[in-house]
Coordinates of C-alpha atoms in Angstrom, one line a residue:
X4 CA 3.7 -57.5 4.8
X5 CA 4.5 -55.7 8.0
X6 CA 7.4 -58.1 8.7
X7 CA 9.1 -57.1 5.2
X8 CA 8.6 -53.2 5.9
X9 CA 9.9 -53.6 9.1
X10 CA 13.0 -55.5 7.8
X11 CA 13.4 -52.8 5.1
X12 CA 13.0 -49.8 7.6
X13 CA 16.3 -48.2 8.5
X14 CA 17.8 -48.9 11.9
X15 CA 21.3 -48.6 11.7
X16 CA 22.1 -46.2 8.7
X17 CA 20.9 -43.0 8.0
X18 CA 18.5 -42.3 4.9
X19 CA 20.9 -41.8 2.2
X20 CA 23.1 -44.8 3.2
X21 CA 19.8 -47.1 3.4
X22 CA 18.7 -46.2 0.1
X23 CA 22.2 -46.7 -1.5
X24 CA 22.1 -50.2 0.4
X25 CA 18.6 -51.2 -0.8
X26 CA 19.2 -49.9 -4.3
X27 CA 22.7 -51.9 -4.2
X28 CA 20.7 -54.9 -3.2
X29 CA 18.1 -54.7 -6.0
X30 CA 20.8 -54.6 -8.6
X31 CA 22.7 -57.4 -7.3
X32 CA 19.4 -59.5 -7.7
X33 CA 19.0 -58.2 -11.1
X34 CA 22.5 -59.1 -12.2
X35 CA 22.1 -62.4 -10.5
X36 CA 18.8 -63.1 -12.5
X37 CA 20.7 -62.0 -15.8
X38 CA 23.6 -64.4 -15.1
X39 CA 21.2 -67.1 -13.9
X40 CA 18.9 -66.7 -17.2
X41 CA 22.7 -66.6 -19.5
X42 CA 23.7 -69.7 -18.1
X43 CA 20.5 -71.7 -18.1
X44 CA 20.0 -70.6 -21.8
X45 CA 23.6 -71.3 -23.1
X46 CA 23.9 -74.3 -25.6
X47 CA 27.4 -75.3 -24.1
X48 CA 27.5 -78.2 -26.4
X49 CA 26.2 -76.5 -29.7
X50 CA 29.5 -74.3 -29.7
X51 CA 30.2 -74.4 -33.4
X52 CA 32.8 -72.3 -35.6
X53 CA 31.9 -73.8 -39.0
X54 CA 33.3 -72.5 -42.3
X55 CA 36.8 -73.2 -41.6
X56 CA 39.0 -75.1 -43.4
X57 CA 41.1 -78.0 -41.6
X58 CA 44.5 -76.2 -41.4
X59 CA 42.9 -73.1 -40.0
X60 CA 40.5 -74.9 -37.9
X61 CA 42.8 -74.0 -34.6
X62 CA 43.1 -70.3 -35.5
X63 CA 39.4 -69.6 -36.2
X64 CA 38.2 -71.5 -33.1
X65 CA 40.6 -69.4 -30.8
X66 CA 39.2 -66.2 -32.6
X67 CA 35.6 -67.1 -32.3
X68 CA 36.1 -68.0 -28.6
X69 CA 37.3 -64.6 -28.0
X70 CA 34.5 -63.2 -29.3
X71 CA 32.3 -65.6 -27.1
X72 CA 34.3 -64.4 -23.9
X73 CA 34.2 -60.9 -24.9
X74 CA 30.3 -60.9 -25.3
X75 CA 29.8 -63.0 -21.8
X76 CA 32.6 -60.5 -19.5
X77 CA 30.8 -57.3 -21.0
X78 CA 28.0 -57.9 -18.1
X79 CA 31.1 -58.5 -15.5
X80 CA 32.5 -55.3 -16.3
X81 CA 28.9 -53.5 -15.8
X82 CA 28.9 -55.3 -12.4
X83 CA 32.5 -53.9 -11.7
X84 CA 31.5 -50.4 -12.7
X85 CA 28.3 -50.2 -10.5
X86 CA 30.3 -51.8 -7.5
X87 CA 32.7 -49.1 -7.8
X88 CA 30.1 -46.4 -7.9
X89 CA 28.8 -47.7 -4.8
X90 CA 32.1 -48.3 -2.8
X91 CA 33.2 -44.4 -4.0
X92 CA 29.9 -43.2 -2.2
X93 CA 30.6 -45.0 0.7
X94 CA 34.0 -43.9 1.2
X95 CA 33.3 -40.4 0.3
X96 CA 30.7 -40.6 3.3
X97 CA 33.0 -42.2 5.8
X98 CA 35.6 -39.4 5.1
X99 CA 33.1 -36.8 5.6
X100 CA 32.0 -38.3 8.8
X101 CA 35.3 -38.2 10.1
X102 CA 36.6 -34.9 9.0
X103 CA 33.2 -33.6 10.8
X104 CA 34.2 -35.6 13.9
X105 CA 37.7 -34.4 13.8
X106 CA 36.9 -30.7 13.0
X107 CA 33.8 -30.5 15.7
X108 CA 34.1 -31.4 19.1
X109 CA 30.3 -31.0 19.5
X110 CA 29.6 -33.6 16.7
X111 CA 30.6 -36.7 18.3
X112 CA 29.5 -35.3 22.3
X113 CA 25.7 -34.8 22.0
X114 CA 22.8 -36.1 20.2
X115 CA 23.9 -35.1 16.7
X116 CA 25.9 -37.9 15.8
X117 CA 23.1 -40.1 16.8
X118 CA 20.4 -38.5 14.8
X119 CA 22.2 -38.0 11.8
X120 CA 24.0 -41.1 11.3
X121 CA 22.6 -44.0 13.5
X122 CA 19.1 -44.1 14.4
X123 CA 17.1 -40.9 13.0
X124 CA 14.0 -42.3 13.7
X125 CA 14.5 -43.5 17.1
X126 CA 13.7 -40.0 19.0
X127 CA 10.8 -40.0 16.8
X128 CA 9.5 -43.4 17.5
X129 CA 10.2 -43.1 21.5
X130 CA 8.3 -40.0 21.7
X131 CA 5.3 -41.4 19.8
X132 CA 5.5 -44.7 22.4
X133 CA 5.9 -42.0 25.2
X134 CA 2.7 -40.0 23.9
X135 CA 0.8 -43.5 23.4
X136 CA 1.6 -44.6 27.0
X137 CA 0.6 -41.3 28.7
X138 CA -2.6 -40.9 26.5
X139 CA -5.3 -41.6 29.0
X140 CA -7.9 -44.5 27.9
X141 CA -11.1 -42.9 26.9
X142 CA -14.0 -43.8 29.3
X143 CA -16.3 -46.5 28.3
X144 CA -19.8 -45.6 28.0
X145 CA -22.3 -48.4 28.8
X146 CA -25.3 -48.9 26.7
X147 CA -28.5 -48.3 28.6
X148 CA -31.6 -50.6 28.1
X149 CA -35.1 -50.0 28.6
X150 CA -34.9 -51.6 31.9
X151 CA -33.0 -48.6 33.5
X152 CA -35.7 -46.1 33.0
X153 CA -37.4 -48.2 35.8
X154 CA -34.5 -48.5 38.5
X155 CA -35.2 -46.5 41.8
X156 CA -33.8 -43.2 42.0
X157 CA -31.4 -44.4 44.9
X158 CA -30.1 -46.8 42.5
X159 CA -29.6 -44.9 39.8
X160 CA -27.6 -42.2 41.7
X161 CA -25.2 -45.3 43.0
X162 CA -24.7 -46.3 39.7
X163 CA -23.8 -43.0 38.4
X164 CA -21.3 -42.5 41.3
X165 CA -19.7 -45.8 40.3
X166 CA -19.7 -44.6 36.8
X167 CA -18.0 -41.4 37.8
X168 CA -15.5 -43.3 39.7
X169 CA -14.6 -45.8 36.7
X170 CA -14.3 -42.8 34.2
X171 CA -11.6 -41.1 36.6
X172 CA -8.3 -41.1 34.0
X173 CA -5.5 -43.5 34.9
X174 CA -2.8 -41.3 36.0
X175 CA 0.7 -42.5 34.7
X176 CA 3.0 -44.1 37.1
X177 CA 6.3 -42.1 38.4
X178 CA 8.5 -44.1 35.9
X179 CA 6.0 -43.1 32.8
X180 CA 6.0 -39.4 33.7
X181 CA 7.6 -37.2 31.4
X182 CA 11.3 -36.3 32.4
X183 CA 12.2 -32.7 33.1
X184 CA 13.6 -30.3 30.4
X185 CA 17.4 -30.7 30.7
X186 CA 17.6 -26.9 31.5
X187 CA 15.2 -26.9 34.5
X188 CA 17.1 -30.4 35.7
X189 CA 20.4 -28.6 35.2
X190 CA 19.6 -25.6 37.4
X191 CA 17.8 -28.1 40.0
X192 CA 21.0 -30.3 40.1
X193 CA 23.3 -27.7 40.6
X194 CA 21.3 -25.9 43.3
X195 CA 21.0 -29.5 45.0
X196 CA 24.9 -29.8 44.4
X197 CA 25.7 -26.4 45.9
X198 CA 23.3 -27.0 49.0
X199 CA 25.2 -30.2 49.6
X200 CA 28.5 -29.4 49.2
X201 CA 28.6 -25.7 50.8
X202 CA 27.2 -26.9 53.9
X203 CA 30.4 -27.2 55.5
X204 CA 33.1 -26.0 53.7
X205 CA 36.9 -27.2 54.6
X206 CA 37.6 -23.6 55.9
X207 CA 35.2 -24.5 58.8
X208 CA 36.6 -27.6 60.0
X209 CA 37.8 -28.1 63.3
X210 CA 41.9 -28.1 63.6
X211 CA 41.3 -30.2 66.6
X212 CA 40.6 -33.9 66.4
X213 CA 40.7 -36.8 68.6
X214 CA 40.8 -40.5 68.3
X215 CA 38.3 -42.4 67.4
X216 CA 36.3 -43.4 70.4
X217 CA 38.0 -41.6 72.9
X218 CA 37.4 -38.0 74.2
X219 CA 34.6 -36.0 72.9
X220 CA 33.6 -35.9 69.2
X221 CA 34.8 -33.2 67.4
X222 CA 31.9 -30.5 65.8
X223 CA 32.7 -29.0 62.6
X224 CA 30.6 -25.6 61.7
X225 CA 28.3 -25.4 59.2
X226 CA 28.3 -22.1 56.5
X227 CA 24.7 -21.2 57.9
X228 CA 25.7 -21.5 61.5
X229 CA 28.8 -19.4 61.4
X230 CA 28.6 -16.9 58.8
X231 CA 29.0 -13.2 59.4
X232 CA 28.7 -10.6 57.0
X233 CA 31.6 -8.5 56.3
X234 CA 32.5 -4.7 56.3
X235 CA 32.6 -4.1 52.4
X236 CA 33.2 -0.8 51.1
X237 CA 33.4 0.6 47.6
X238 CA 36.7 1.1 45.9
X239 CA 39.8 1.0 47.7
X240 CA 40.0 1.8 51.7
X241 CA 42.2 4.5 53.1
X242 CA 44.1 3.6 56.5
X243 CA 45.4 6.3 58.6
X244 CA 48.3 4.8 61.2
X245 CA 49.0 7.7 62.7
X246 CA 49.1 7.9 66.4
X247 CA 49.7 5.9 69.1
X248 CA 50.0 2.2 69.3
X249 CA 46.6 1.8 70.5
X250 CA 45.0 4.0 67.8
X251 CA 47.0 1.7 65.1
X252 CA 45.2 -1.3 66.5
X253 CA 41.8 0.3 66.3
X254 CA 42.3 1.0 62.2
X255 CA 41.1 -2.6 61.3
X256 CA 38.8 -3.1 63.8
X257 CA 36.6 0.4 63.5
X258 CA 33.0 -0.2 64.0
X259 CA 30.4 -0.2 61.1
X260 CA 29.0 3.1 61.8
X261 CA 32.3 4.8 61.6
X262 CA 33.2 2.8 58.2
X263 CA 30.1 1.8 56.2
X264 CA 27.2 -1.0 57.2
X265 CA 27.9 -4.5 55.8
X266 CA 26.8 -5.2 52.3
X267 CA 24.8 -8.0 50.9
X268 CA 25.1 -9.5 47.3
X269 CA 22.4 -7.5 45.8
X270 CA 23.9 -4.2 46.8
X271 CA 27.3 -5.6 45.0
X272 CA 25.8 -6.8 41.6
X273 CA 23.0 -5.2 39.5
X274 CA 22.0 -4.2 36.1
X275 CA 24.3 -1.3 35.9
X276 CA 27.5 -2.8 38.0
X277 CA 28.0 -6.6 36.2
X278 CA 31.6 -6.7 35.9
X279 CA 32.8 -6.3 39.7
X280 CA 35.9 -6.8 41.4
X281 CA 36.6 -7.7 44.8
X282 CA 39.7 -7.0 46.9
X283 CA 41.1 -8.3 50.2
X284 CA 44.0 -9.7 52.1
X285 CA 44.5 -13.3 52.6
X286 CA 42.2 -15.0 54.9
X287 CA 39.6 -11.9 54.7
X288 CA 36.7 -14.0 53.6
X289 CA 36.5 -13.6 50.0
X290 CA 36.0 -17.2 49.0
X291 CA 33.7 -17.9 52.0
X292 CA 31.9 -14.8 50.7
X293 CA 31.4 -16.1 47.3
X294 CA 30.6 -19.5 48.6
X295 CA 27.8 -17.9 50.8
X296 CA 26.4 -16.2 47.8
X297 CA 26.2 -19.5 45.8
X298 CA 24.2 -21.0 48.7
X299 CA 21.9 -18.4 49.0
X300 CA 21.3 -18.5 45.3
X301 CA 20.4 -22.0 45.6
X302 CA 18.3 -21.4 48.6
X303 CA 16.4 -18.5 46.2
X304 CA 17.5 -16.1 48.8
X305 CA 19.1 -13.7 46.2
X306 CA 19.5 -13.7 42.6
X307 CA 16.0 -15.3 42.1
X308 CA 13.2 -13.9 40.0
X309 CA 10.6 -11.9 41.9
X310 CA 9.1 -8.6 41.9
X311 CA 11.4 -6.8 44.0
X312 CA 14.8 -8.3 42.8
X313 CA 17.1 -6.1 41.4
X314 CA 18.5 -9.0 39.0
X315 CA 18.2 -12.6 38.8
X316 CA 20.4 -15.5 37.5
X317 CA 19.4 -18.8 36.1
X318 CA 22.7 -20.4 36.3
X319 CA 25.9 -19.7 38.1
X320 CA 29.7 -20.7 37.6
X321 CA 32.1 -21.0 40.4
X322 CA 35.6 -21.0 39.0
X323 CA 38.8 -21.4 41.3
X324 CA 42.0 -20.2 39.1
X325 CA 44.3 -22.4 41.4
X326 CA 42.5 -25.5 39.6
X327 CA 43.2 -24.7 36.3
X328 CA 47.0 -23.8 37.0
X329 CA 47.9 -27.2 34.8
X330 CA 45.3 -27.3 32.3
X331 CA 45.4 -27.2 28.8
X332 CA 43.6 -24.9 26.5
X333 CA 40.0 -25.4 26.8
X334 CA 36.8 -23.9 25.5
X335 CA 34.2 -22.0 27.1
X336 CA 32.1 -24.7 27.1
X337 CA 34.6 -27.1 28.6
X338 CA 35.5 -24.2 31.0
X339 CA 32.0 -24.1 32.7
X340 CA 31.4 -27.7 32.4
X341 CA 34.7 -27.8 34.7
X342 CA 33.4 -25.1 37.1
X343 CA 33.1 -26.4 40.8
X344 CA 29.5 -27.7 41.8
X345 CA 28.9 -28.4 38.1
X346 CA 26.3 -31.4 37.8
X347 CA 27.4 -32.7 34.3
X348 CA 30.4 -32.8 31.9
X349 CA 30.2 -32.1 29.3
X350 CA 27.3 -29.4 29.4
X351 CA 23.8 -30.5 27.9
X352 CA 23.3 -29.1 24.5
X353 CA 19.9 -27.3 25.6
X354 CA 21.6 -26.0 28.6
X355 CA 24.7 -24.5 26.6
X356 CA 22.2 -23.0 23.8
X357 CA 20.6 -21.1 26.7
X358 CA 23.6 -20.0 28.1
X359 CA 24.4 -18.4 25.0
X360 CA 21.0 -17.0 24.0
X361 CA 20.6 -15.6 27.7
X362 CA 23.9 -14.3 29.2
X363 CA 22.1 -11.8 30.9
X364 CA 20.8 -14.8 33.2
X365 CA 24.4 -15.9 34.0
X366 CA 26.5 -15.2 36.7
X367 CA 30.2 -16.6 36.8
X368 CA 32.7 -15.8 39.6
X369 CA 36.2 -16.1 39.3
X370 CA 38.1 -16.7 42.6
X371 CA 41.5 -16.2 43.7
X372 CA 43.2 -14.3 40.4
X373 CA 46.6 -14.0 42.8
X374 CA 46.5 -18.0 42.7
X375 CA 46.6 -18.3 38.9
X376 CA 50.4 -18.8 38.0
X377 CA 50.1 -17.3 34.6
X378 CA 47.8 -14.4 35.8
X379 CA 50.7 -12.0 34.5
X380 CA 49.7 -13.0 30.7
X381 CA 46.2 -11.4 31.5
X382 CA 46.1 -8.3 29.0
X383 CA 47.8 -9.9 26.0
X384 CA 44.7 -10.7 24.1
X385 CA 44.1 -6.8 24.5
X386 CA 47.2 -5.8 22.6
X387 CA 48.2 -9.0 20.7
X388 CA 45.0 -10.8 19.4
X389 CA 45.9 -14.6 18.9
X390 CA 42.3 -16.1 19.5
X391 CA 39.2 -15.4 18.0
X392 CA 35.7 -14.2 19.9
X393 CA 34.1 -17.4 19.6
X394 CA 32.7 -19.7 22.4
X395 CA 33.7 -22.6 20.9
X396 CA 37.4 -22.0 20.2
X397 CA 39.9 -23.5 22.5
X398 CA 42.4 -20.9 24.5
X399 CA 44.2 -20.8 27.5
X400 CA 42.2 -19.6 30.9
X401 CA 43.8 -16.1 31.1
X402 CA 42.6 -15.5 27.3
X403 CA 39.1 -16.7 28.3
X404 CA 38.9 -14.6 31.3
X405 CA 39.8 -11.6 29.6
X406 CA 37.4 -12.2 27.0
X407 CA 34.4 -12.6 29.2
X408 CA 35.6 -9.7 31.7
X409 CA 35.5 -7.3 28.8
X410 CA 32.6 -8.8 27.1
X411 CA 33.8 -10.1 24.2
X412 CA 32.1 -13.7 25.1
X413 CA 29.0 -14.1 26.8
X414 CA 28.5 -10.2 26.6
X415 CA 25.5 -9.1 29.5
X416 CA 26.8 -11.7 31.6
X417 CA 27.6 -11.3 35.3
X418 CA 31.6 -11.5 36.1
X419 CA 32.5 -11.5 39.6
X420 CA 36.4 -11.6 40.3
X421 CA 38.2 -11.6 43.9
X422 CA 42.0 -11.4 44.1
X423 CA 44.6 -9.9 46.6
X424 CA 45.7 -6.6 46.4
X425 CA 49.2 -7.8 45.3
X426 CA 47.5 -9.2 42.1
X427 CA 46.0 -6.0 40.9
X428 CA 48.6 -5.1 38.4
X429 CA 47.9 -8.3 36.2
X430 CA 44.1 -7.1 35.8
X431 CA 45.1 -3.2 34.9
X432 CA 43.8 -4.1 31.3
X433 CA 40.2 -5.0 32.4
X434 CA 37.7 -2.1 33.1
X435 CA 35.4 -3.0 35.9
X436 CA 32.4 -1.5 36.4
X437 CA 32.6 -1.4 40.1
X438 CA 35.5 -2.3 42.6
X439 CA 35.0 -3.4 46.2
X440 CA 37.3 -4.2 49.1
X441 CA 36.6 -6.5 51.9
X442 CA 37.7 -5.0 55.3
X443 CA 36.8 -8.0 57.4
X444 CA 35.0 -7.7 60.8
X445 CA 34.7 -4.6 62.9
X446 CA 34.5 -4.9 66.5
X447 CA 30.7 -5.4 66.6
X448 CA 30.8 -8.3 64.2
X449 CA 33.6 -10.1 66.1
X450 CA 31.2 -10.2 69.0
X451 CA 28.5 -11.4 66.8
X452 CA 31.1 -13.9 65.0
X453 CA 32.2 -15.5 68.7
X454 CA 28.6 -15.8 69.9
X455 CA 27.4 -17.8 67.1
X456 CA 30.5 -19.7 67.6
X457 CA 29.8 -20.5 71.1
X458 CA 26.0 -21.0 70.5
X459 CA 26.0 -24.7 70.9
X460 CA 28.2 -24.6 73.9
X461 CA 27.4 -23.6 77.7
X462 CA 26.5 -19.9 78.3
X463 CA 29.5 -19.4 80.7
X464 CA 32.1 -20.7 78.1
X465 CA 30.6 -18.4 75.6
X466 CA 30.9 -15.5 77.9
X467 CA 34.2 -16.0 78.9
X468 CA 35.3 -16.3 75.3
X469 CA 33.8 -13.0 74.3
X470 CA 35.1 -11.3 77.7
X471 CA 38.6 -12.3 77.0
X472 CA 38.4 -11.4 73.5
X473 CA 36.9 -8.2 73.6
X474 CA 38.6 -7.1 76.8
X475 CA 42.2 -7.7 75.1
X476 CA 43.1 -5.0 72.3
X477 CA 46.0 -7.3 70.7
X478 CA 43.9 -10.2 70.5
X479 CA 40.9 -8.3 68.8
X480 CA 43.0 -6.7 66.6
X481 CA 43.6 -10.1 65.1
X482 CA 40.1 -11.1 64.8
X483 CA 39.1 -8.4 62.2
X484 CA 40.5 -11.4 59.7
X485 CA 37.9 -13.9 59.7
X486 CA 40.4 -16.6 59.5
X487 CA 42.3 -15.5 62.4
X488 CA 39.4 -14.9 64.4
X489 CA 38.0 -18.7 63.7
X490 CA 41.5 -20.1 64.7
X491 CA 41.8 -17.5 68.0
X492 CA 38.1 -18.9 68.9
X493 CA 38.7 -22.5 68.2
X494 CA 41.8 -22.5 70.5
X495 CA 40.3 -20.5 73.4
X496 CA 37.6 -22.6 73.4
X497 CA 39.2 -25.7 73.9
X498 CA 41.5 -24.3 76.5
X499 CA 37.8 -23.5 78.5
X500 CA 36.7 -26.6 78.1
X501 CA 39.9 -28.3 79.2
X502 CA 40.4 -26.2 82.3
X503 CA 36.8 -24.9 82.9
X504 CA 35.7 -21.3 82.3
X505 CA 36.2 -20.4 85.9
X506 CA 39.8 -21.1 87.0
X507 CA 40.9 -20.7 83.7
X508 CA 43.6 -17.6 82.9
X509 CA 43.8 -17.0 79.3
X510 CA 46.6 -15.8 77.7
X511 CA 46.7 -12.0 77.4
X512 CA 49.9 -11.3 75.1
X513 CA 50.5 -12.3 71.2
X514 CA 53.3 -14.6 71.9

């Protein structure tokens, strides 16, 4: 009986299709029995059409046979009608499935299709099996006989200790442990990927290389080793280029005390300022600053849930505009799944639902709007809307960005945008809560950067490097840009290593 139940249990079809197939089989068995009974009870050799005259015998027999054939074929017509009904039902269900798969992308990309049309009892049976495996076996209590009452106290205590050890529940092995929820796994995987991929960024790789096996091995800097805070000012900075040439060279490298102290990520993003624009010249450190922000979030240094935190995020997405210059229309879910350091594609259903339900816990960084070839189209949706404010609708990236930056999608999410000053006119339609400009390094920060850069070298080399940079106003004026500072430090350090720090005469002019 159990084997029969297991055989009849739906495995491939859903409940409706399974019921239809079972009914179809039952009706087929009934009709088969009727046909078999009719064939066995038929008097084939007693077929008579009596009462006809000899001259009309052929006509009478023909009509008699037609009546007989009509009565026999009535069952066949009934079978055809029933089969037609079932075929029509199956055709409708097939068309319905194909239409859903065509209209809804999520229908084929997640577990809904499996649950609705392939194996609806799979998840329940799997959960039941897992819970059965993880349920500890109840401790077996031994029956005590009358002789146990006469056992000495020492033996009795020893037996109780053994019984206590026996009754310790058996913990499941590692493969049997429950898997982490998708949201928790997504957050942990994202942080691990960020930690790994941002340790040594391409911007910090040494431009000098040597043939393998010849010379010293080239050392590449890590982000944690070299990163120096930047001078960031609210709104756009004003520059005074009056005075002689020496005064003009001091404009960019003015000290932090004269300008403003370096700001941290939590000074830029908060509950009141969640749509922020960061402006800076080429090489000033905008991308590196965003990368450092992500890395600090991954190590729970910023934006993590704590009593003194101003704001915290459970999910962060880093999107580089230049990576989508050749991209087709895409939905918000596809955009976030294609972001830098994304652990999965497509995004899990539970994670996506959490993002939609908790946008205030989401940070999206758009880097390099000036490198996006369609940046001039940003703002078209504001005047001539072509796309609905729906997260599942596909649209160009410029439309998606505008809807995110204006709160039409994921209202409440933090959006951080970086750009060069040359592309500010492309985002005039976006109302930012706050605008910051990155000024780069002050002279004090250049010294800090040079010290970190030469930390692994000998002391004389580091002192020679800073003495030359700090004592030359022309070179120091270039080092306010972190990218230029990196190139200058790398080049001068190579010269110090090659010629020696004592006998070397470093260049003093810009040519």
